mmCIF file of C-alpha atoms in Angstrom:
data_model
loop_
_atom_site.group_PDB
_atom_site.id
_atom_site.type_symbol
_atom_site.label_atom_id
_atom_site.label_comp_id
_atom_site.label_asym_id
_atom_site.label_seq_id
_atom_site.Cartn_x
_atom_site.Cartn_y
_atom_site.Cartn_z
ATOM 1 C CA MET A 1 0.232 -0.365 0.069
ATOM 2 C CA ILE A 2 1.808 3.096 -1.129
ATOM 3 C CA ASP A 3 -0.131 6.829 0.587
ATOM 4 C CA GLY A 4 -2.703 5.075 1.804
ATOM 5 C CA VAL A 5 -4.031 3.480 -1.812
ATOM 6 C CA SER A 6 -4.288 0.007 -2.366
ATOM 7 C CA GLY A 7 -5.412 -1.945 -5.754
ATOM 8 C CA VAL A 8 -7.642 -4.599 -6.675
ATOM 9 C CA LEU A 9 -7.042 -8.157 -7.394
ATOM 10 C CA VAL A 10 -9.726 -9.338 -9.777
ATOM 11 C CA LEU A 11 -10.036 -13.206 -10.923
ATOM 12 C CA ALA A 12 -12.093 -12.994 -13.928
ATOM 13 C CA GLY A 13 -14.022 -16.099 -15.081
ATOM 14 C CA THR A 14 -13.645 -16.983 -18.466
ATOM 15 C CA PRO A 15 -15.868 -19.387 -21.539
ATOM 16 C CA ILE A 16 -15.159 -22.405 -21.368
ATOM 17 C CA GLY A 17 -16.732 -23.490 -25.082
ATOM 18 C CA GLN A 18 -18.621 -20.668 -26.225
ATOM 19 C CA VAL A 19 -17.905 -16.896 -25.302
ATOM 20 C CA ALA A 20 -21.842 -16.534 -24.905
ATOM 21 C CA ASP A 21 -21.205 -17.833 -21.724
ATOM 22 C CA ALA A 22 -18.749 -14.777 -20.469
ATOM 23 C CA PRO A 23 -19.808 -13.727 -17.238
ATOM 24 C CA PRO A 24 -21.420 -9.592 -18.259
ATOM 25 C CA ARG A 25 -18.913 -8.386 -16.060
ATOM 26 C CA LEU A 26 -15.722 -9.832 -18.291
ATOM 27 C CA ALA A 27 -16.155 -7.614 -20.911
ATOM 28 C CA ALA A 28 -16.244 -3.978 -18.504
ATOM 29 C CA GLU A 29 -13.162 -5.795 -16.380
ATOM 30 C CA LEU A 30 -10.856 -6.135 -19.111
ATOM 31 C CA ALA A 31 -11.420 -2.446 -20.385
ATOM 32 C CA ALA A 32 -11.114 -1.087 -17.180
ATOM 33 C CA ALA A 33 -7.971 -2.817 -16.291
ATOM 34 C CA ASP A 34 -4.870 -1.316 -15.973
ATOM 35 C CA VAL A 35 -3.013 -4.976 -16.177
ATOM 36 C CA VAL A 36 -4.278 -7.650 -17.683
ATOM 37 C CA ALA A 37 -2.643 -10.869 -16.628
ATOM 38 C CA ALA A 38 -3.522 -13.587 -18.768
ATOM 39 C CA GLU A 39 -2.545 -17.438 -18.899
ATOM 40 C CA ASP A 40 -2.251 -17.501 -22.720
ATOM 41 C CA THR A 41 -2.165 -13.720 -24.637
ATOM 42 C CA ARG A 42 -3.166 -15.138 -27.779
ATOM 43 C CA ARG A 43 -6.134 -16.353 -26.424
ATOM 44 C CA LEU A 44 -6.442 -13.015 -24.465
ATOM 45 C CA ARG A 45 -6.167 -11.393 -27.768
ATOM 46 C CA ARG A 46 -9.196 -13.973 -29.298
ATOM 47 C CA LEU A 47 -11.537 -13.395 -26.084
ATOM 48 C CA VAL A 48 -11.311 -9.217 -26.310
ATOM 49 C CA GLY A 49 -11.912 -9.705 -29.581
ATOM 50 C CA ASP A 50 -14.914 -11.838 -30.191
ATOM 51 C CA LEU A 51 -16.065 -9.788 -27.157
ATOM 52 C CA GLY A 52 -15.631 -6.289 -29.020
ATOM 53 C CA VAL A 53 -13.491 -4.940 -25.749
ATOM 54 C CA GLU A 54 -10.426 -2.737 -26.422
ATOM 55 C CA VAL A 55 -7.755 -3.515 -23.584
ATOM 56 C CA THR A 56 -6.229 -0.108 -22.485
ATOM 57 C CA GLY A 57 -3.719 -1.966 -19.877
ATOM 58 C CA ARG A 58 -0.824 -3.703 -20.294
ATOM 59 C CA VAL A 59 -0.711 -7.370 -20.928
ATOM 60 C CA VAL A 60 1.414 -9.933 -19.287
ATOM 61 C CA SER A 61 1.888 -13.795 -19.324
ATOM 62 C CA TYR A 62 1.123 -15.135 -16.052
ATOM 63 C CA PHE A 63 1.163 -19.026 -16.600
ATOM 64 C CA GLU A 64 2.248 -22.103 -14.831
ATOM 65 C CA GLY A 65 6.108 -21.397 -15.576
ATOM 66 C CA ASN A 66 6.617 -17.887 -14.946
ATOM 67 C CA GLU A 67 4.038 -17.880 -11.778
ATOM 68 C CA VAL A 68 6.896 -17.461 -9.516
ATOM 69 C CA ALA A 69 8.757 -14.706 -11.001
ATOM 70 C CA ARG A 70 6.002 -12.655 -12.173
ATOM 71 C CA THR A 71 4.104 -12.549 -9.304
ATOM 72 C CA PRO A 72 6.699 -10.113 -7.157
ATOM 73 C CA GLY A 73 5.747 -7.457 -9.458
ATOM 74 C CA LEU A 74 2.013 -7.548 -10.391
ATOM 75 C CA LEU A 75 2.287 -7.297 -6.638
ATOM 76 C CA GLU A 76 3.903 -4.446 -6.993
ATOM 77 C CA ALA A 77 1.583 -3.182 -9.526
ATOM 78 C CA LEU A 78 -1.595 -4.016 -6.516
ATOM 79 C CA GLN A 79 0.650 -1.999 -3.838
ATOM 80 C CA ALA A 80 0.736 1.088 -6.406
ATOM 81 C CA GLY A 81 -3.070 1.117 -6.409
ATOM 82 C CA GLU A 82 -3.586 -0.904 -9.630
ATOM 83 C CA ARG A 83 -6.501 -3.001 -10.753
ATOM 84 C CA VAL A 84 -5.203 -6.179 -11.985
ATOM 85 C CA VAL A 85 -7.620 -8.770 -13.930
ATOM 86 C CA LEU A 86 -6.534 -12.325 -13.709
ATOM 87 C CA VAL A 87 -7.961 -14.341 -16.558
ATOM 88 C CA THR A 88 -6.952 -18.242 -17.287
ATOM 89 C CA ASP A 89 -7.790 -20.488 -20.496
ATOM 90 C CA ALA A 90 -11.248 -21.487 -19.407
ATOM 91 C CA GLY A 91 -12.857 -20.615 -16.025
ATOM 92 C CA MET A 92 -12.103 -19.812 -12.756
ATOM 93 C CA PRO A 93 -8.268 -19.093 -12.325
ATOM 94 C CA SER A 94 -6.310 -20.734 -9.489
ATOM 95 C CA VAL A 95 -8.812 -23.622 -9.919
ATOM 96 C CA SER A 96 -6.382 -25.709 -11.264
ATOM 97 C CA ASP A 97 -4.834 -22.647 -13.331
ATOM 98 C CA PRO A 98 -2.115 -20.633 -12.631
ATOM 99 C CA GLY A 99 -3.414 -18.397 -9.681
ATOM 100 C CA TYR A 100 -2.949 -19.156 -6.584
ATOM 101 C CA ARG A 101 0.644 -17.868 -5.706
ATOM 102 C CA LEU A 102 -0.957 -14.115 -6.655
ATOM 103 C CA VAL A 103 -3.940 -14.468 -4.306
ATOM 104 C CA ALA A 104 -2.009 -15.581 -1.610
ATOM 105 C CA ALA A 105 0.261 -12.843 -1.765
ATOM 106 C CA ALA A 106 -2.477 -10.345 -2.268
ATOM 107 C CA VAL A 107 -4.391 -11.659 0.680
ATOM 108 C CA GLN A 108 -0.872 -11.191 2.994
ATOM 109 C CA ALA A 109 -0.488 -7.719 2.125
ATOM 110 C CA GLY A 110 -3.593 -6.819 2.863
ATOM 111 C CA ILE A 111 -4.609 -6.038 -0.857
ATOM 112 C CA ARG A 112 -8.386 -6.769 -2.059
ATOM 113 C CA VAL A 113 -9.098 -9.624 -3.664
ATOM 114 C CA THR A 114 -12.427 -9.860 -5.702
ATOM 115 C CA ALA A 115 -13.626 -12.277 -8.948
ATOM 116 C CA VAL A 116 -15.902 -12.351 -11.340
ATOM 117 C CA PRO A 117 -17.516 -15.140 -11.218
ATOM 118 C CA GLY A 118 -17.426 -16.858 -15.014
ATOM 119 C CA PRO A 119 -18.205 -21.128 -15.477
ATOM 120 C CA SER A 120 -16.663 -23.444 -14.009
ATOM 121 C CA ALA A 121 -16.082 -27.169 -15.746
ATOM 122 C CA VAL A 122 -16.856 -28.734 -12.441
ATOM 123 C CA LEU A 123 -19.885 -27.265 -11.179
ATOM 124 C CA THR A 124 -21.043 -28.152 -14.766
ATOM 125 C CA ALA A 125 -19.916 -31.806 -15.240
ATOM 126 C CA LEU A 126 -21.567 -32.324 -11.511
ATOM 127 C CA ALA A 127 -24.367 -30.803 -13.064
ATOM 128 C CA VAL A 128 -24.923 -32.866 -15.908
ATOM 129 C CA SER A 129 -23.536 -35.954 -13.979
ATOM 130 C CA GLY A 130 -26.807 -37.267 -12.761
ATOM 131 C CA LEU A 131 -24.585 -38.201 -9.760
ATOM 132 C CA PRO A 132 -24.921 -37.403 -6.609
ATOM 133 C CA VAL A 133 -23.923 -33.468 -6.017
ATOM 134 C CA ASP A 134 -25.095 -32.659 -2.448
ATOM 135 C CA ARG A 135 -21.574 -33.229 -1.481
ATOM 136 C CA PHE A 136 -18.052 -33.781 -3.797
ATOM 137 C CA CYS A 137 -14.374 -33.406 -3.802
ATOM 138 C CA PHE A 138 -12.519 -31.838 -6.794
ATOM 139 C CA GLU A 139 -9.025 -33.858 -7.447
ATOM 140 C CA GLY A 140 -7.855 -32.072 -10.279
ATOM 141 C CA PHE A 141 -5.246 -33.966 -12.758
ATOM 142 C CA LEU A 142 -4.092 -37.325 -11.025
ATOM 143 C CA PRO A 143 -0.062 -37.360 -11.080
ATOM 144 C CA ARG A 144 1.083 -38.582 -14.711
ATOM 145 C CA LYS A 145 3.069 -41.446 -12.787
ATOM 146 C CA PRO A 146 1.188 -44.960 -13.137
ATOM 147 C CA GLY A 147 2.283 -45.919 -9.395
ATOM 148 C CA GLU A 148 1.796 -42.040 -8.030
ATOM 149 C CA ARG A 149 -1.667 -42.458 -10.083
ATOM 150 C CA ALA A 150 -2.469 -45.896 -8.141
ATOM 151 C CA ARG A 151 -0.981 -43.962 -4.806
ATOM 152 C CA ARG A 152 -2.955 -41.156 -4.907
ATOM 153 C CA LEU A 153 -6.689 -43.427 -5.760
ATOM 154 C CA ALA A 154 -6.093 -45.091 -3.329
ATOM 155 C CA GLU A 155 -5.586 -42.718 -0.665
ATOM 156 C CA VAL A 156 -9.876 -42.081 -1.586
ATOM 157 C CA ALA A 157 -10.862 -45.730 -2.367
ATOM 158 C CA GLY A 158 -13.666 -45.079 0.519
ATOM 159 C CA GLU A 159 -14.354 -41.591 0.015
ATOM 160 C CA THR A 160 -18.477 -41.113 -0.021
ATOM 161 C CA ARG A 161 -18.701 -38.150 -1.645
ATOM 162 C CA THR A 162 -18.448 -37.614 -5.285
ATOM 163 C CA LEU A 163 -15.493 -37.095 -7.150
ATOM 164 C CA VAL A 164 -13.883 -34.759 -10.023
ATOM 165 C CA TYR A 165 -10.888 -34.765 -11.843
ATOM 166 C CA PHE A 166 -9.246 -32.725 -14.585
ATOM 167 C CA GLU A 167 -7.525 -35.410 -17.193
ATOM 168 C CA ALA A 168 -6.160 -35.074 -20.980
ATOM 169 C CA PRO A 169 -7.026 -36.065 -23.556
ATOM 170 C CA HIS A 170 -4.072 -38.800 -24.169
ATOM 171 C CA ARG A 171 -4.145 -39.794 -20.720
ATOM 172 C CA THR A 172 -8.495 -40.941 -19.911
ATOM 173 C CA LEU A 173 -8.154 -44.146 -20.328
ATOM 174 C CA ALA A 174 -5.021 -45.069 -18.299
ATOM 175 C CA ALA A 175 -6.830 -42.826 -15.801
ATOM 176 C CA LEU A 176 -9.994 -44.481 -16.439
ATOM 177 C CA GLU A 177 -8.069 -47.684 -16.184
ATOM 178 C CA ALA A 178 -6.476 -47.048 -12.950
ATOM 179 C CA MET A 179 -9.743 -45.444 -11.121
ATOM 180 C CA ARG A 180 -11.230 -49.138 -12.191
ATOM 181 C CA ASP A 181 -8.769 -51.183 -10.808
ATOM 182 C CA ALA A 182 -8.810 -48.849 -7.361
ATOM 183 C CA PHE A 183 -12.896 -48.039 -7.237
ATOM 184 C CA GLY A 184 -13.715 -51.603 -9.129
ATOM 185 C CA ALA A 185 -15.347 -51.942 -11.780
ATOM 186 C CA ASP A 186 -18.611 -51.318 -11.120
ATOM 187 C CA ARG A 187 -18.162 -48.071 -9.662
ATOM 188 C CA SER A 188 -20.725 -45.594 -11.645
ATOM 189 C CA ALA A 189 -18.846 -42.308 -13.442
ATOM 190 C CA ALA A 190 -19.104 -39.761 -15.690
ATOM 191 C CA VAL A 191 -16.855 -38.342 -18.863
ATOM 192 C CA CYS A 192 -18.119 -34.950 -19.484
ATOM 193 C CA ARG A 193 -15.859 -34.107 -22.321
ATOM 194 C CA GLU A 194 -15.872 -30.791 -24.689
ATOM 195 C CA LEU A 195 -18.296 -29.264 -22.287
ATOM 196 C CA THR A 196 -20.375 -26.389 -23.715
ATOM 197 C CA LYS A 197 -18.601 -27.019 -27.328
ATOM 198 C CA THR A 198 -20.112 -28.045 -30.071
ATOM 199 C CA HIS A 199 -19.192 -31.879 -30.181
ATOM 200 C CA GLU A 200 -20.215 -31.953 -25.918
ATOM 201 C CA GLU A 201 -20.430 -35.349 -25.218
ATOM 202 C CA VAL A 202 -20.930 -37.275 -21.308
ATOM 203 C CA ARG A 203 -20.971 -40.388 -21.937
ATOM 204 C CA ARG A 204 -22.372 -42.132 -18.452
ATOM 205 C CA GLY A 205 -22.174 -46.248 -16.849
ATOM 206 C CA PRO A 206 -19.724 -48.403 -14.339
ATOM 207 C CA LEU A 207 -16.050 -47.445 -14.563
ATOM 208 C CA ALA A 208 -16.018 -51.001 -16.814
ATOM 209 C CA ASP A 209 -17.922 -49.769 -20.120
ATOM 210 C CA LEU A 210 -16.364 -45.939 -19.641
ATOM 211 C CA VAL A 211 -12.792 -47.586 -20.349
ATOM 212 C CA ALA A 212 -13.736 -49.981 -22.789
ATOM 213 C CA TRP A 213 -15.608 -46.716 -24.553
ATOM 214 C CA ALA A 214 -12.287 -44.661 -24.179
ATOM 215 C CA ALA A 215 -9.697 -47.420 -25.344
ATOM 216 C CA ASP A 216 -11.068 -46.110 -29.097
ATOM 217 C CA GLY A 217 -9.617 -42.826 -28.330
ATOM 218 C CA ILE A 218 -10.830 -39.339 -26.802
ATOM 219 C CA ARG A 219 -10.453 -35.816 -27.919
ATOM 220 C CA GLY A 220 -10.801 -32.870 -26.374
ATOM 221 C CA GLU A 221 -11.023 -31.151 -22.629
ATOM 222 C CA VAL A 222 -12.342 -33.754 -20.431
ATOM 223 C CA THR A 223 -13.673 -33.785 -16.942
ATOM 224 C CA ILE A 224 -14.577 -37.313 -14.894
ATOM 225 C CA VAL A 225 -17.105 -37.308 -11.934
ATOM 226 C CA VAL A 226 -16.982 -40.558 -10.088
ATOM 227 C CA ALA A 227 -19.501 -41.512 -7.997
ATOM 228 C CA GLY A 228 -18.590 -42.292 -3.758
ATOM 229 C CA ALA A 229 -17.740 -45.270 -2.346
ATOM 230 C CA SER A 230 -21.545 -46.868 -0.733
ATOM 231 C CA GLY A 231 -19.962 -46.319 2.978
ATOM 232 C CA GLY A 232 -19.597 -49.922 3.872
ATOM 233 C CA PRO A 233 -16.264 -51.719 3.596
ATOM 234 C CA ASP A 234 -14.845 -52.538 -0.211
ATOM 235 C CA VAL A 235 -11.916 -54.773 1.424
ATOM 236 C CA ALA A 236 -13.347 -58.366 3.150
ATOM 237 C CA GLY A 237 -11.437 -57.842 6.616
ATOM 238 C CA ASP A 238 -10.495 -61.113 6.823
ATOM 239 C CA PRO A 239 -6.850 -61.636 7.043
ATOM 240 C CA GLU A 240 -6.237 -63.237 3.338
ATOM 241 C CA SER A 241 -8.160 -59.863 1.736
ATOM 242 C CA LEU A 242 -6.435 -57.428 3.874
ATOM 243 C CA ARG A 243 -3.300 -59.244 2.197
ATOM 244 C CA ALA A 244 -3.769 -59.678 -1.099
ATOM 245 C CA ALA A 245 -5.556 -56.129 -1.135
ATOM 246 C CA VAL A 246 -1.997 -54.850 0.101
ATOM 247 C CA ALA A 247 -0.092 -56.898 -2.156
ATOM 248 C CA GLU A 248 -2.395 -55.980 -4.993
ATOM 249 C CA LEU A 249 -1.556 -51.635 -4.288
ATOM 250 C CA GLU A 250 2.619 -53.206 -3.741
ATOM 251 C CA GLU A 251 2.539 -54.531 -7.176
ATOM 252 C CA GLU A 252 1.079 -51.279 -8.302
ATOM 253 C CA GLY A 253 4.113 -49.266 -7.009
ATOM 254 C CA MET A 254 3.057 -47.803 -3.730
ATOM 255 C CA ARG A 255 5.116 -48.622 -0.296
ATOM 256 C CA ARG A 256 4.034 -51.294 1.841
ATOM 257 C CA LYS A 257 2.648 -48.446 4.745
ATOM 258 C CA GLU A 258 0.803 -46.354 2.003
ATOM 259 C CA ALA A 259 -0.824 -49.809 0.926
ATOM 260 C CA ILE A 260 -2.055 -50.842 4.127
ATOM 261 C CA ALA A 261 -3.101 -46.704 5.273
ATOM 262 C CA ALA A 262 -5.264 -47.180 2.007
ATOM 263 C CA VAL A 263 -6.488 -51.044 2.705
ATOM 264 C CA ALA A 264 -7.335 -49.882 5.978
ATOM 265 C CA VAL A 265 -9.703 -47.020 4.712
ATOM 266 C CA ARG A 266 -11.228 -49.080 2.344
ATOM 267 C CA ALA A 267 -12.136 -51.910 4.835
ATOM 268 C CA GLY A 268 -13.277 -50.022 7.580
ATOM 269 C CA LEU A 269 -10.485 -50.907 10.319
ATOM 270 C CA PRO A 270 -7.634 -49.255 11.794
ATOM 271 C CA LYS A 271 -4.078 -49.114 10.580
ATOM 272 C CA ARG A 272 -2.595 -51.588 13.047
ATOM 273 C CA GLU A 273 -5.074 -54.262 12.615
ATOM 274 C CA VAL A 274 -3.402 -54.584 8.924
ATOM 275 C CA TYR A 275 -0.195 -53.530 9.867
ATOM 276 C CA GLN A 276 -0.754 -56.626 11.983
ATOM 277 C CA VAL A 277 -1.741 -58.829 10.081
ATOM 278 C CA VAL A 278 0.618 -58.212 6.789
ATOM 279 C CA HIS A 279 3.271 -58.569 9.181
ATOM 280 C CA ILE A 280 2.035 -61.816 11.128
ATOM 281 C CA ASP A 281 4.548 -63.841 9.666
ATOM 282 C CA ASP A 282 7.726 -61.141 9.358
#
């Protein structure tokens, strides 16, 4: 804050598909901004062209690769009293997109942070999935490495809330296969592809069916919604079943300690009980 003047950080939602879905305030905020921080400046040019907006403020790139280096400069602009509008390629900034670091820095510095609410692939996918939406968890992108992906899914195998994931099209099949292995072939899910766009598609069914469907290849932006666990254990509590479940996770690359913790959640048992069963012969 300089001479009692503080700027404002505006997180501006952008369309996830059709430009007509842009929130009415978006054009006004882009036109009035002193600084527009954009994940992709080329996409920003297309967006403002479609909206018929002239950006008079300075435009800077702000993406994953330069987020750390760019944040101090943008914070200085805010402290100098400027209005900084942050936009990403689609949806709300900081939700699996650049923005969190700048928001955290602004809050720490006492800068006002507000938002132009707009389309969200998370909420849109939930709404059309046909799965329970009263309680849900957003898990973002899964790890790319198979072992890490299996560990992440094992951690939430017993989660009773609906789960939402983002995924790249070329990794969607592998993600669905890993979900099938972690959650069970009969767990209901929905793959939402190209939401709000011309070729929008929502494919619903058990994970086993979705794996078979995805085998032919997937194109476009993908959001996966998976039903939560039924609430009952999906691993039997007898020693043989517990050992088998732990061994299966270890084969997928998970460390024994993590596998035991994951199986304990799925079986509804304390970790120490599963540990004792697994190490009974050690």
